[in-house]
Tab-separated table of C-alpha atoms and ligand atoms in Angstrom:
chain	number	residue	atom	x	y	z
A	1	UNK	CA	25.175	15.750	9.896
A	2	UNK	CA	22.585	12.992	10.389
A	3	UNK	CA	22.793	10.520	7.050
A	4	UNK	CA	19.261	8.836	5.819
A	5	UNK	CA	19.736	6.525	3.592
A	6	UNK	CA	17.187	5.399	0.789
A	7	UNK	CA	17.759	1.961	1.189
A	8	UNK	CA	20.153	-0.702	2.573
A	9	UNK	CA	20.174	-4.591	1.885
A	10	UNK	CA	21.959	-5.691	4.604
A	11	UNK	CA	19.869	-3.554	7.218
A	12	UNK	CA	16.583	-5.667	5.496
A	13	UNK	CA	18.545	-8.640	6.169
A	14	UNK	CA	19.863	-8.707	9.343
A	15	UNK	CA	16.765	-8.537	11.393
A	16	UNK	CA	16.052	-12.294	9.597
A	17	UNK	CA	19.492	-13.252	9.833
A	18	UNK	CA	19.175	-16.663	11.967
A	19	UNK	CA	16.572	-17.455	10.419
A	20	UNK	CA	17.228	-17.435	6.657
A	21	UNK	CA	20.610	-18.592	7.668
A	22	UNK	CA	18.386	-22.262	9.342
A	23	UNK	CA	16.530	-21.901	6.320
A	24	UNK	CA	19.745	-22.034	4.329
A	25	UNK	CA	21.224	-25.179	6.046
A	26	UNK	CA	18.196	-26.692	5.727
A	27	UNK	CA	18.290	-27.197	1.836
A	28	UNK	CA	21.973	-27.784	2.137
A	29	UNK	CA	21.418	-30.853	3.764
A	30	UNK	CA	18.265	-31.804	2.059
A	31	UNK	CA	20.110	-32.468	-1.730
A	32	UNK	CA	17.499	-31.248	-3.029
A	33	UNK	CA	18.348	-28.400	-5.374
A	34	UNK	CA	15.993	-27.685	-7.916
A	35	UNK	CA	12.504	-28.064	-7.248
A	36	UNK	CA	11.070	-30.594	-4.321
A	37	UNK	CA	9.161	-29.672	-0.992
A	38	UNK	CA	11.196	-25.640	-0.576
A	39	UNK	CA	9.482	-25.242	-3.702
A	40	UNK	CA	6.121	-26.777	-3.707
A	41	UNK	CA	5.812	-25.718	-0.048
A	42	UNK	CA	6.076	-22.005	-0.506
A	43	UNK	CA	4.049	-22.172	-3.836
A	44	UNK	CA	0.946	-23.477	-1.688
A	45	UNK	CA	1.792	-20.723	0.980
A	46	UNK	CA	1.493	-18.097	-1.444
A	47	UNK	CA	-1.074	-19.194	-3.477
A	48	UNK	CA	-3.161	-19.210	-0.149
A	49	UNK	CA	-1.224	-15.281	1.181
A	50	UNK	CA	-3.076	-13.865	-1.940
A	51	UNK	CA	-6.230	-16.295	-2.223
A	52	UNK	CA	-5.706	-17.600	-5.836
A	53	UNK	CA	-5.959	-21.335	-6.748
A	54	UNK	CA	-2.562	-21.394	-8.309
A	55	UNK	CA	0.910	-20.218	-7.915
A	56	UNK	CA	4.002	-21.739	-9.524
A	57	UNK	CA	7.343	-20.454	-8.937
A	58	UNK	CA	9.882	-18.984	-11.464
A	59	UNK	CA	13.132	-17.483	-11.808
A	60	UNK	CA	12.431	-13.788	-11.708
A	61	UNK	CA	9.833	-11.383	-12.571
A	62	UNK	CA	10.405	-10.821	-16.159
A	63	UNK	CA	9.803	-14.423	-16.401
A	64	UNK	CA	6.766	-14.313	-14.777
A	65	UNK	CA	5.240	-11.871	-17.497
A	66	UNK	CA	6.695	-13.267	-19.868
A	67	UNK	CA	5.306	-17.107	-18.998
A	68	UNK	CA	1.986	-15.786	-18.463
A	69	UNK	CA	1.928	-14.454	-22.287
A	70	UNK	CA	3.591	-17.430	-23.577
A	71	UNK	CA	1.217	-19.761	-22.044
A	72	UNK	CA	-1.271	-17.600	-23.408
A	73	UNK	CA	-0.553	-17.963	-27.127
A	74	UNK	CA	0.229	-21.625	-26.177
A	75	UNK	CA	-3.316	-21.873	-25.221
A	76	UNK	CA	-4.197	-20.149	-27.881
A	77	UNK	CA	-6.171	-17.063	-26.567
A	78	UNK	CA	-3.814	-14.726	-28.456
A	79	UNK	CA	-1.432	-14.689	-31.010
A	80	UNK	CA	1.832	-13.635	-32.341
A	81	UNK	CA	0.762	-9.619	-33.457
A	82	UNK	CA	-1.516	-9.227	-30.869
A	83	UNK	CA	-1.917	-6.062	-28.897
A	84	UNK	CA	-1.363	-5.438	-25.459
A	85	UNK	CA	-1.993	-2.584	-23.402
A	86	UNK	CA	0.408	-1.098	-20.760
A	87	UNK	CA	0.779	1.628	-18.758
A	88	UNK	CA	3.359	3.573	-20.385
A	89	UNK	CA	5.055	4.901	-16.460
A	90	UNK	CA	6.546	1.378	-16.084
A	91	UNK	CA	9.613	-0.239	-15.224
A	92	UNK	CA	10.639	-1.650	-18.532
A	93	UNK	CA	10.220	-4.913	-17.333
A	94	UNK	CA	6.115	-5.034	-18.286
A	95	UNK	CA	6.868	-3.963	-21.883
A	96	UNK	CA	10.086	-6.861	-22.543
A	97	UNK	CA	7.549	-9.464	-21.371
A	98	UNK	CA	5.337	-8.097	-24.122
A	99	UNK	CA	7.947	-7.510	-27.614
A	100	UNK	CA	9.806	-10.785	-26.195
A	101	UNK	CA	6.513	-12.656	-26.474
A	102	UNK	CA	6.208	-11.372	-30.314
A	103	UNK	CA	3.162	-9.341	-28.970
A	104	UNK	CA	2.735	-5.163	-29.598
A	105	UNK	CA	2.651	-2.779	-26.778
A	106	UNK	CA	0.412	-0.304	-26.902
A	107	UNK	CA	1.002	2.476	-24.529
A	108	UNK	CA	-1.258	4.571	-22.673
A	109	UNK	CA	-0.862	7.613	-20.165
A	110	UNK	CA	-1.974	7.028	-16.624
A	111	UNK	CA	-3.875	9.028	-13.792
A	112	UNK	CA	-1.861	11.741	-13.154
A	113	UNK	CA	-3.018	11.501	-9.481
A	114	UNK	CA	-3.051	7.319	-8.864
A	115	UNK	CA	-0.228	7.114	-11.689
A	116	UNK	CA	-1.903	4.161	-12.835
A	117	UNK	CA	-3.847	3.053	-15.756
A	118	UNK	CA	-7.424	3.499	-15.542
A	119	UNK	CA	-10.653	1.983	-17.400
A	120	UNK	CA	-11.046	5.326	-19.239
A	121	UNK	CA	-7.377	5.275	-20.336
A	122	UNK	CA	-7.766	1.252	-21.653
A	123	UNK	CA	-10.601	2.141	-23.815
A	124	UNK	CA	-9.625	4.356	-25.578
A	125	UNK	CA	-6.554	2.434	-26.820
A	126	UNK	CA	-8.515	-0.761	-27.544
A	127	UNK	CA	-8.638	-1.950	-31.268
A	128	UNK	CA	-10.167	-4.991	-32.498
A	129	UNK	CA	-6.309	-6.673	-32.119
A	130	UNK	CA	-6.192	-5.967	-28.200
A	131	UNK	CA	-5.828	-9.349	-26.428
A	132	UNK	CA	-4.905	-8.112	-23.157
A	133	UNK	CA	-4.620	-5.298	-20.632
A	134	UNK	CA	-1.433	-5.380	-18.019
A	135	UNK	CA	-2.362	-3.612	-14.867
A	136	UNK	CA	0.990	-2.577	-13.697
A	137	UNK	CA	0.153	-1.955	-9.326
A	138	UNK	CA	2.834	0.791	-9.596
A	139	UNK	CA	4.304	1.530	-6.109
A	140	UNK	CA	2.374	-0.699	-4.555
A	141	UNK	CA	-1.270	0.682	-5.134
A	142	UNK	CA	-3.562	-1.725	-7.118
A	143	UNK	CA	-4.533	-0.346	-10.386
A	144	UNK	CA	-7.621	-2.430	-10.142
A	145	UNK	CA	-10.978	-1.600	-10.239
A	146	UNK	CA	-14.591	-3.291	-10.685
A	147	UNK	CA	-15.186	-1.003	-13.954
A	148	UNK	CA	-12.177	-2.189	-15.365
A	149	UNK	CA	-12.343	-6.020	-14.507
A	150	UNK	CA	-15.867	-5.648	-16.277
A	151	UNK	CA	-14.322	-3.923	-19.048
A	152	UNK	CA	-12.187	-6.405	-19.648
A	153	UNK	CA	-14.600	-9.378	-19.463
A	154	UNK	CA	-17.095	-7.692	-21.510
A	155	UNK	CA	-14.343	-7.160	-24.397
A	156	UNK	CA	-12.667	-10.464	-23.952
A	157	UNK	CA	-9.792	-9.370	-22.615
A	158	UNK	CA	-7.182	-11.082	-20.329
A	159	UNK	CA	-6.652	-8.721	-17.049
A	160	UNK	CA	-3.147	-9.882	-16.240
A	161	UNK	CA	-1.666	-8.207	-13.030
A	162	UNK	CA	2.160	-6.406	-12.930
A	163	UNK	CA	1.778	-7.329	-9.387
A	164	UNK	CA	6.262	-6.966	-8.979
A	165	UNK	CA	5.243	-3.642	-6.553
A	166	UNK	CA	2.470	-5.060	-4.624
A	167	UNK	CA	2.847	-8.003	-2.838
A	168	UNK	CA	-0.233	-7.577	0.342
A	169	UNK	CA	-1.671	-4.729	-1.120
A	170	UNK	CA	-5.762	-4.283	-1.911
A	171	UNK	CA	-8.272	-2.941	-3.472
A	172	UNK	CA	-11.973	-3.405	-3.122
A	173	UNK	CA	-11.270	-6.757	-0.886
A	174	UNK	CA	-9.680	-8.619	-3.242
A	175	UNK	CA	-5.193	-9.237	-2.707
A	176	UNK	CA	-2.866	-8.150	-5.499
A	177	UNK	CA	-2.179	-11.072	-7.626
A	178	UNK	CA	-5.642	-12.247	-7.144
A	179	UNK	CA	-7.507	-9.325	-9.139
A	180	UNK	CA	-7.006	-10.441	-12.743
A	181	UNK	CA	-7.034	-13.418	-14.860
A	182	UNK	CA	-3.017	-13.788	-13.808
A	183	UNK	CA	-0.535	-12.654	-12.042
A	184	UNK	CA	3.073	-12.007	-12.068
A	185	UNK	CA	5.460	-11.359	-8.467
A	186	UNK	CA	8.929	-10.142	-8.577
A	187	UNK	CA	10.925	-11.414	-5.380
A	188	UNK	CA	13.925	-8.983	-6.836
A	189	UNK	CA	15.832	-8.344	-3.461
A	190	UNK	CA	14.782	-4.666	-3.320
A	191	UNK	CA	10.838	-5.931	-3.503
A	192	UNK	CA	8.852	-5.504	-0.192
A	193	UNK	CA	9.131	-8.996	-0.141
A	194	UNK	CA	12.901	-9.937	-1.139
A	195	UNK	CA	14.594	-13.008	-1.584
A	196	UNK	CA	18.300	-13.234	-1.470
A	197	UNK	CA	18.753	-13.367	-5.109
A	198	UNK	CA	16.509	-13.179	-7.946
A	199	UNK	CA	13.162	-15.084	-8.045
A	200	UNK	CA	9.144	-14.505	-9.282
A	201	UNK	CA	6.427	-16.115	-9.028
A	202	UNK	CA	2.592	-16.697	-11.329
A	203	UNK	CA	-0.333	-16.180	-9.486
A	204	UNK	CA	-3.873	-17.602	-10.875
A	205	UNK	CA	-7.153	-19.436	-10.416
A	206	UNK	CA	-6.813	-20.871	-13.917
A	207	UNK	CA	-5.439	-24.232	-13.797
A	208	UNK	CA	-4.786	-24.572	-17.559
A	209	UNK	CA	-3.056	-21.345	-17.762
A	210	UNK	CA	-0.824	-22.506	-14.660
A	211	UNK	CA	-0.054	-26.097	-16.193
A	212	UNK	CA	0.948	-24.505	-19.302
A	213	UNK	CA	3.458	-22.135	-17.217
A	214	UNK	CA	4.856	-24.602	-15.373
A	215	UNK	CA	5.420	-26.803	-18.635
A	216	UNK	CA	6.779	-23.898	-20.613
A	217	UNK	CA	9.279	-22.775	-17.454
A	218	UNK	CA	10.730	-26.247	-17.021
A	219	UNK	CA	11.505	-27.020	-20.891
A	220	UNK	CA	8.046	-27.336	-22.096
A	221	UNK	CA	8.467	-30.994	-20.514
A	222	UNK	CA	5.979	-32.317	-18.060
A	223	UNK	CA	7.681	-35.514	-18.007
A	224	UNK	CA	11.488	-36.142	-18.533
A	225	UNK	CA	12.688	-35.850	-21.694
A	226	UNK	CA	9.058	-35.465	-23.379
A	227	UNK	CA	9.193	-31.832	-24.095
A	228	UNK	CA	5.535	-30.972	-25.914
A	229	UNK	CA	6.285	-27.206	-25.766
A	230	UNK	CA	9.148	-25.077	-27.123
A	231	UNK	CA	9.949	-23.976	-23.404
A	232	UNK	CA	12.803	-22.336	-21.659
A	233	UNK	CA	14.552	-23.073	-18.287
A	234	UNK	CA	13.072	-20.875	-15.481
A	235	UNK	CA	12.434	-22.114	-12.409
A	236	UNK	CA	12.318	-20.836	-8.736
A	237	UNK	CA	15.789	-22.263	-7.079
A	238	UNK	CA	14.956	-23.728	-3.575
A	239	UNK	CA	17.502	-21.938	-1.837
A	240	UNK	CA	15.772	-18.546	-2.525
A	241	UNK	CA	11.918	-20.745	-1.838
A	242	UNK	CA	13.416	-21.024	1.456
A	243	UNK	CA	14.568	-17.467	1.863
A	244	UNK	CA	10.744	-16.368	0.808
A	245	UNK	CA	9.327	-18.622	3.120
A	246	UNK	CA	11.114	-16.820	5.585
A	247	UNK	CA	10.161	-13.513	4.565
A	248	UNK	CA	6.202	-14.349	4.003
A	249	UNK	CA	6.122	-14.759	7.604
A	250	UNK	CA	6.689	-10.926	8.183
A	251	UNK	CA	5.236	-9.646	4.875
A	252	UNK	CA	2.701	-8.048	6.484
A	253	UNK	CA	4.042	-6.634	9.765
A	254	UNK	CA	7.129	-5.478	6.663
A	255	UNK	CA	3.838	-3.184	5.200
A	256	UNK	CA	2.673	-1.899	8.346
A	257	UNK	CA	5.839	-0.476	8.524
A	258	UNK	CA	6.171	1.372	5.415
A	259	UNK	CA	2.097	2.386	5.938
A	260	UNK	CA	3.291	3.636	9.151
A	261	UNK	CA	6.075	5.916	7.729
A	262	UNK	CA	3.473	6.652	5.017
A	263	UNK	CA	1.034	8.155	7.433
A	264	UNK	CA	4.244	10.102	9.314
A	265	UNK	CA	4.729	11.898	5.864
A	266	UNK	CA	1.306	12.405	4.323
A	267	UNK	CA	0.343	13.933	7.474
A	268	UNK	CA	3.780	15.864	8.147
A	269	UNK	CA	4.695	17.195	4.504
A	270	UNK	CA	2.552	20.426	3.612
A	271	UNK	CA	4.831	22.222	0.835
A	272	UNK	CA	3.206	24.020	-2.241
A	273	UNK	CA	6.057	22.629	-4.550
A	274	UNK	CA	5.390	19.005	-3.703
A	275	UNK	CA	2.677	16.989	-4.145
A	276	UNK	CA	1.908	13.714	-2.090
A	277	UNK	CA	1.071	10.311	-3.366
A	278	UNK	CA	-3.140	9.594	-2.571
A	279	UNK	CA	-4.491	5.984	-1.710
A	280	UNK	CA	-8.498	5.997	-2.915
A	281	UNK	CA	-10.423	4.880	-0.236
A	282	UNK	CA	-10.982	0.695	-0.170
A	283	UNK	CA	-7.316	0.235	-1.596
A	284	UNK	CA	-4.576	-0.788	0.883
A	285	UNK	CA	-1.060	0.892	-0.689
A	286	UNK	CA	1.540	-0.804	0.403
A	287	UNK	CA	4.359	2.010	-0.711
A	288	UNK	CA	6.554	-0.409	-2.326
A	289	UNK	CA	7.833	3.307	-3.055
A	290	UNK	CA	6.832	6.601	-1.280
A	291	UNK	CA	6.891	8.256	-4.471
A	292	UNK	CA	6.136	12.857	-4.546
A	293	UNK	CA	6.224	15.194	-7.557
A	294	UNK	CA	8.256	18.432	-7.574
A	295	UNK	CA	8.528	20.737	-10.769
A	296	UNK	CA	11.741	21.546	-9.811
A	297	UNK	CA	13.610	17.910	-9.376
A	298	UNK	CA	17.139	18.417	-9.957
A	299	UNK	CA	17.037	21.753	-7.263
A	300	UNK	CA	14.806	19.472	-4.440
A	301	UNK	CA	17.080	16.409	-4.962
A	302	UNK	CA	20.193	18.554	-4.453
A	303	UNK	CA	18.367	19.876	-1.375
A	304	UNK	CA	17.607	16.754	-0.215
A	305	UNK	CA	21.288	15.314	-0.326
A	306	UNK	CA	22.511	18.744	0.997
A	307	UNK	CA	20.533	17.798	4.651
A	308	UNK	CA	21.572	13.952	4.051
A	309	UNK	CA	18.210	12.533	2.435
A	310	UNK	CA	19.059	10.145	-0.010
A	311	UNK	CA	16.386	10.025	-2.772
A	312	UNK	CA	15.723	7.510	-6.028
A	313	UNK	CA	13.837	8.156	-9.416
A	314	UNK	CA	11.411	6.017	-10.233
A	315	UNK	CA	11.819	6.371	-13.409
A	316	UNK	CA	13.230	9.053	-15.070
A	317	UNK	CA	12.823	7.640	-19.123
A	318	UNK	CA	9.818	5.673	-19.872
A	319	UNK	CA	10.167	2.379	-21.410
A	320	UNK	CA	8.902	4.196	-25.358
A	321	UNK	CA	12.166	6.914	-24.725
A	322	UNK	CA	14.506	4.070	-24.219
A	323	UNK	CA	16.947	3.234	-27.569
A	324	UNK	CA	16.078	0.054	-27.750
A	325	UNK	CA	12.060	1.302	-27.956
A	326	UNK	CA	13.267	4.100	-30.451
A	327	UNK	CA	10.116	2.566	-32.573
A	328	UNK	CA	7.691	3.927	-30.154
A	329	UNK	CA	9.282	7.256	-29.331
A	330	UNK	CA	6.832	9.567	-31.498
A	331	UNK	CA	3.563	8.598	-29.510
A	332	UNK	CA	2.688	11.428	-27.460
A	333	UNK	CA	2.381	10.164	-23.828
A	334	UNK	CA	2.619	14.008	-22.261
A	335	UNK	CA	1.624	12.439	-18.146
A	336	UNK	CA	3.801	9.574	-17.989
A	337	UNK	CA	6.894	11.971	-19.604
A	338	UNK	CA	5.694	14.350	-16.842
A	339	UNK	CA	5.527	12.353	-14.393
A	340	UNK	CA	9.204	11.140	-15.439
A	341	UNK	CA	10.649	14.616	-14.628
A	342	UNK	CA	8.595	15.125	-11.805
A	343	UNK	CA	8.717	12.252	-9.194
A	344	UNK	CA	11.102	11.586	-6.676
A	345	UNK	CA	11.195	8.602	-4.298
A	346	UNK	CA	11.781	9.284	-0.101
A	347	UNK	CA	13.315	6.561	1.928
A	348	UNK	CA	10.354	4.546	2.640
A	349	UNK	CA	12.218	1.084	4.030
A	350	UNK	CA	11.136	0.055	8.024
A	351	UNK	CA	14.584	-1.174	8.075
A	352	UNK	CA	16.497	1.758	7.377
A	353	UNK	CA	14.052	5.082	8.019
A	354	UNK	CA	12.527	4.932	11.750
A	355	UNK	CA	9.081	7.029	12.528
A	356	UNK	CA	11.394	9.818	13.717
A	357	UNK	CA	13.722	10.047	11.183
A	358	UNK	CA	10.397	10.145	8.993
A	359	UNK	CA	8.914	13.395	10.494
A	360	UNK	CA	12.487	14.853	10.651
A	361	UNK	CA	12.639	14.151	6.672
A	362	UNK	CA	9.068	15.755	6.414
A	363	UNK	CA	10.234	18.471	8.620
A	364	UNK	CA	13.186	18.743	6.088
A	365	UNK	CA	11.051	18.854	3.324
A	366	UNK	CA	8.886	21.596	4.485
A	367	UNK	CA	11.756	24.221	5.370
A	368	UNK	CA	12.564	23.652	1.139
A	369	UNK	CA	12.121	27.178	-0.329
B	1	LIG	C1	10.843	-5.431	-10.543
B	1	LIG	C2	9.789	-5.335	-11.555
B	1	LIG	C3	9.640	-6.282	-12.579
B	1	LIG	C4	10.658	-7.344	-12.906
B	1	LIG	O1	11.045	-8.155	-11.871
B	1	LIG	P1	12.470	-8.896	-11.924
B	1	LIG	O2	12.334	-9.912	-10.827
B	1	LIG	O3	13.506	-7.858	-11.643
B	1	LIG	O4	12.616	-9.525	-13.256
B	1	LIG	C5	8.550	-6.183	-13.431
B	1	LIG	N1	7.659	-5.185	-13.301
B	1	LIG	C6	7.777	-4.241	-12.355
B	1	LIG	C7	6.724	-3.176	-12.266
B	1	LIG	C8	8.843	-4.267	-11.455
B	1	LIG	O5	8.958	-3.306	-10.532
């Protein structure tokens, strides 16, 4: 029987293989191991892939978050009991940046349809504590929007972008990372754009707020052995700058790719027990995951594996039904709990799932009964 796998690392390497490999050699030689040109080089690269002023590179994409919030309180705009709004369908990641930082996380339910957080959703969880939304572009479609940018503004809010999924993706013109006030990337190696390790980067046009990250992520010390800020040690490594750099040069041929097998299922699967992911018109998804919703999960998963489709769950307990969130557990959040039973992620990597083996997994799909 034909085998489809969800997703394999070494497949999403190989086609760069010479390349990361001269890339590799090249800070070998150079000495330089923390910091320098790798660095500063693929900062300015980025900063100009999604349009912002800014971008300074850290160690992973926790960090990210949790810099931008730091440097937030550093600066001043909010402080330590402050509340934060997130959607509560995340990886857990959006809500550690948030306790870690001494800041509360309120949750709210997302679009059932979008599964992310809309303007509707944000205010009605606003209080007169909110200092911040976190627009978590979940999958890889932006949760932005005008109305909620405005919203934001109006109420003196910080927009600050989950943007871990959605490396290249849209939404009314404007790149993820480049939507809100700031930004945080995840280069995780299972990330449309990996690197070959862990690594993140902070996205924004605010020089102060990207000052005070790069302070806070290198000891609080802009000069050696000055340290102004209570900081902590998180910094992109050159070695993976160099892998990125790499990568950034096929970033966007990478989300043709998954659009492409996109298209091959939202055109090919047409089964009354599963419903397909929907991209709003002026947004470009960028299906970090392909993600469908089945009432039945545990029966279609077995299915799946039964004709050789390896499938994921992304996720299957929201952050507020983890233990170590047992404080948050009695909020009623009915969608995103919902949505935590219901979805199931196809193999959506160009490296590992061709066109073909696409409409033969739709074709699988539809014979489900
Ligand atoms: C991957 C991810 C993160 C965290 O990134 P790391 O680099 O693994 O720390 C944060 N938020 C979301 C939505 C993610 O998917």
């Amino acid at each position: 029987m034909k085998r489809y796998p969800f997703l394999d690392l070494s497949t999403v390497n190989a086609r760069y293989s010479d390349a990361l490999k001269e890339a590799c050699s090249r800070v070998i030689d150079s000495g330089r191991y923390i910091g320098g040109s790798e660095v500063s080089g693929f900062e300015s690269r980025l900063s100009k892939y999604v349009g912002s002023g800014y971008a300074v590179g850290v160690a992973n994409g926790l960090d990210a978050l949790r810099l931008i919030l730091r440097a937030y309180i550093q600066l001043g705009c909010f402080k330590r009991g402050d509340e934060v709004i997130v959607p509560a369908n995340t990886f857990i990641a959006t809500v550690l940046a948030v306790t870690d930082s001494g800041l509360i996380p309120v949750f709210v339910d997302p679009d059932i349809a979008t599964h992310n957080i809309d303007v509707a959703s944000v205010a009605k969880a606003v209080t007169p504590r909110t200092c911040a939304v976190i627009a978590v572009h979940l999958y890889g479609l932006s949760a932005y929007s005008p109305e909620l940018a405005d919203y934001c503004r109006l109420h003196g809010l910080k927009l600050i972008e989950d943007s871990a999924q959605a490396i290249g993706a849209e939404a009314s013109g404007l790149m993820c990372g480049h939507q809100g006030d700031a930004a945080a990337f995840s280069f995780y190696p299972t990330k449309n754009m990996g690197a070959l390790g862990d690594g993140g980067i902070v996205t924004t046009d605010d020089a102060e707020l990207a000052d005070t990250v790069r302070i806070l992520a290198n000891y609080g010390s802009r000069s050696r052995y000055e340290n102004i800020m209570e900081g902590l040690n998180s910094r992109l490594d050159p070695i993976q700058a160099a892998m990125l750099s790499v990568k950034l040069d096929h970033i966007d041929s990478e989300n043709d790719g998954r659009r492409e097998l996109a298209a091959i299922y939202n055109s090919t699967i047409d089964h009354n027990h599963v419903i397909k992911p929907v991209e709003p018109s002026g947004y470009r998804h960028v299906y970090h995951q392909y993600v469908i919703r089945t009432d039945n999960r545990e029966r279609f998963r077995r299915y799946m594996a039964d004709n050789g489709v390896e499938t994921d769950i992304h996720y299957p307990v929201p952050p507020h039904r983890q233990p170590c969130y047992a404080r948050y557990a009695s909020v009623a959040l009915p969608v995103a709990e919902r949505l935590a039973s219901e979805v199931v992620s196809l193999p959506i990597s160009p490296a590992c799932t061709s066109p073909a083996d696409a409409s033969e997994i739709a074709d699988i799909i539809n014979r489900y009964n």
